[in-house]
Amino acid sequence: MGAIAVHEFVSLDGVFEDPSWTAEFGFDPEMGETIGRITRQSGAILLGRRTFEMFAPAWSQRTAADDPGAPFFNDSPKAVVSSSLDDETAERTWSNSRSLGAYDADRIREFADEYEGVYVSGSGSLVRSLLGDGLLGSLHLFVYPVVRGTGARLFPDGSAPAKLRLRHHDAYDNGVLHLHYTAA
């Protein structure tokens, strides 16, 4: 199976919902290099429905001139985990997209088997399920130096316990930490 790599922007208290709050910290060029390394190791994108519906209008209109990540997001095969979205709607929403149906670990393994690596961003419910089923290859947390106090947390109360091993870390000039974890 191709490795599944997750990338998340989170606050110190674990909020990852609508990361527009990250804008005040700027985007350190070294962060871009790190995210670029993660995406270059991926041949496909896997997203939950809500993240897919947020990413599709944002990325589908961008070009490489707007953002160097645009070709990866627009040209890569994309799969969305959703019980309510079909293949035709997924493709019409964002090119090179298909629906995998409701979460099914075996179906996700089959999808990941098709590619060297699979990239996931956002998609909290999906990420928690991947971790619980042992499908998560690596977790890249970009931790911002802010406490949000409210908002959806990547790992809310009631999340399944998991042990992770820190593989690498970076500290950027804007105060953001990159923490790269794999399963322990």
XYZ file of C-alpha atoms in Angstrom:
184
model
C 0.000 0.000 0.000
C 1.211 3.507 -0.782
C 1.973 5.559 2.308
C -0.798 7.886 3.418
C 0.602 11.226 4.592
C -1.592 13.674 6.482
C -0.870 17.417 6.692
C -2.746 19.589 9.195
C -2.582 23.167 10.436
C -3.516 23.158 14.152
C -3.512 25.594 17.045
C -1.807 24.770 20.345
C -5.145 23.522 21.652
C -5.689 21.281 18.619
C -8.193 23.369 16.640
C -7.916 22.723 12.915
C -11.282 24.028 11.761
C -11.226 26.717 9.059
C -7.517 27.571 9.281
C -8.043 31.124 8.011
C -6.744 32.139 11.472
C -3.270 31.062 10.320
C -3.005 34.068 7.967
C -1.818 36.445 10.680
C 1.370 34.360 11.037
C 2.303 34.570 7.380
C 3.566 31.634 5.391
C 7.242 30.938 5.997
C 8.925 29.825 2.729
C 10.455 26.861 4.581
C 6.927 25.683 5.395
C 6.200 25.719 1.683
C 9.289 23.622 1.054
C 8.179 21.102 3.675
C 4.647 20.862 2.290
C 6.143 20.579 -1.206
C 8.191 17.574 -0.073
C 5.066 15.938 1.324
C 3.073 16.468 -1.868
C 5.953 15.384 -4.141
C 5.922 12.017 -2.355
C 2.230 11.654 -3.181
C 0.644 10.512 -6.410
C -2.949 11.104 -5.314
C -5.138 13.036 -2.895
C -7.679 11.595 -0.451
C -10.178 13.887 1.262
C -13.321 13.767 3.345
C -16.429 15.298 1.792
C -16.421 18.589 3.720
C -12.752 19.252 2.955
C -13.283 18.243 -0.674
C -16.150 20.735 -0.928
C -13.946 23.489 0.563
C -10.840 22.658 -1.491
C -12.534 22.198 -4.879
C -13.617 25.816 -5.451
C -10.446 27.199 -3.878
C -7.905 25.088 -5.769
C -9.667 24.465 -9.085
C -9.413 28.155 -9.965
C -5.712 28.486 -9.087
C -2.839 28.173 -11.511
C 0.862 27.567 -10.948
C 1.327 31.336 -11.287
C -1.052 31.829 -8.338
C 0.384 29.066 -6.187
C 3.140 26.522 -6.918
C 0.961 23.817 -5.328
C -1.890 24.288 -7.807
C -0.690 21.715 -10.376
C -0.472 19.020 -7.675
C -3.969 19.747 -6.378
C -5.594 20.116 -9.784
C -3.799 17.468 -11.831
C -3.521 14.671 -9.270
C -6.145 11.933 -9.035
C -8.447 12.712 -6.122
C -10.744 10.477 -4.113
C -13.376 11.701 -1.714
C -14.750 9.585 1.114
C -18.464 10.330 1.164
C -21.710 8.409 1.423
C -23.546 11.259 -0.320
C -21.257 12.157 -3.236
C -21.133 10.026 -6.404
C -18.387 9.791 -9.041
C -20.180 12.030 -11.533
C -20.707 14.822 -9.013
C -17.123 14.516 -7.735
C -15.684 14.789 -11.260
C -17.991 17.674 -12.147
C -16.986 19.473 -8.926
C -13.221 19.080 -9.410
C -11.445 17.392 -12.307
C -9.754 14.013 -11.764
C -12.009 13.271 -8.787
C -14.019 10.211 -7.831
C -16.016 9.045 -4.846
C -14.980 6.064 -2.747
C -18.362 5.988 -1.027
C -18.698 5.834 2.746
C -15.563 5.159 4.785
C -14.314 1.638 4.158
C -10.756 0.735 5.190
C -10.441 -1.923 2.471
C -11.555 0.473 -0.250
C -9.036 3.044 0.979
C -6.281 0.400 0.959
C -7.195 -0.433 -2.655
C -7.037 3.255 -3.582
C -3.674 3.693 -1.814
C -2.344 0.565 -3.579
C -2.703 2.404 -6.890
C -0.199 5.118 -5.931
C 3.253 5.558 -4.419
C 1.812 7.886 -1.815
C -1.486 9.499 -0.904
C -1.879 13.011 0.526
C -4.587 14.017 3.004
C -5.291 17.481 4.399
C -8.042 18.588 6.762
C -10.627 15.789 6.812
C -10.605 15.252 10.582
C -13.096 12.363 10.688
C -11.215 10.628 7.903
C -7.850 11.164 9.619
C -9.139 9.743 12.901
C -10.484 6.676 11.080
C -7.236 6.171 9.142
C -5.268 6.350 12.388
C -7.644 3.944 14.124
C -7.388 1.427 11.278
C -3.596 1.623 11.069
C -3.657 3.206 7.601
C -1.883 6.431 8.494
C 1.724 6.430 7.284
C 2.724 9.825 8.620
C 1.134 12.773 10.359
C 2.557 16.234 9.693
C 1.252 18.759 12.199
C 2.006 22.435 11.629
C 1.353 23.814 15.110
C 0.615 27.541 15.320
C 1.463 29.531 18.463
C -2.102 30.418 19.308
C -4.843 29.039 21.540
C -8.190 29.267 19.766
C -10.344 28.279 22.731
C -13.175 27.061 20.507
C -13.513 25.216 17.238
C -13.337 21.691 15.920
C -10.305 19.843 17.233
C -8.379 17.312 15.223
C -8.586 14.882 18.150
C -11.652 15.814 20.225
C -12.692 14.161 23.474
C -13.652 10.570 22.766
C -11.070 10.025 20.012
C -9.530 6.556 20.022
C -6.185 6.428 21.838
C -3.103 6.160 19.627
C 0.641 6.189 20.169
C 2.818 8.098 17.761
C 6.543 8.473 17.334
C 8.159 11.812 16.540
C 10.335 11.383 13.449
C 11.327 14.964 12.694
C 10.613 18.524 13.763
C 11.224 22.020 12.451
C 10.742 25.466 13.964
C 9.989 28.259 11.512
C 10.667 31.971 11.887
C 6.924 32.720 12.113
C 6.656 30.647 15.310
C 5.076 27.594 13.686
C 6.379 24.126 14.558
C 6.326 21.218 12.125
C 6.006 17.891 13.939
C 6.311 14.756 11.791
C 4.905 11.622 13.429
C 4.501 7.995 12.426
C 2.770 5.186 14.272
C 4.733 4.042 17.333
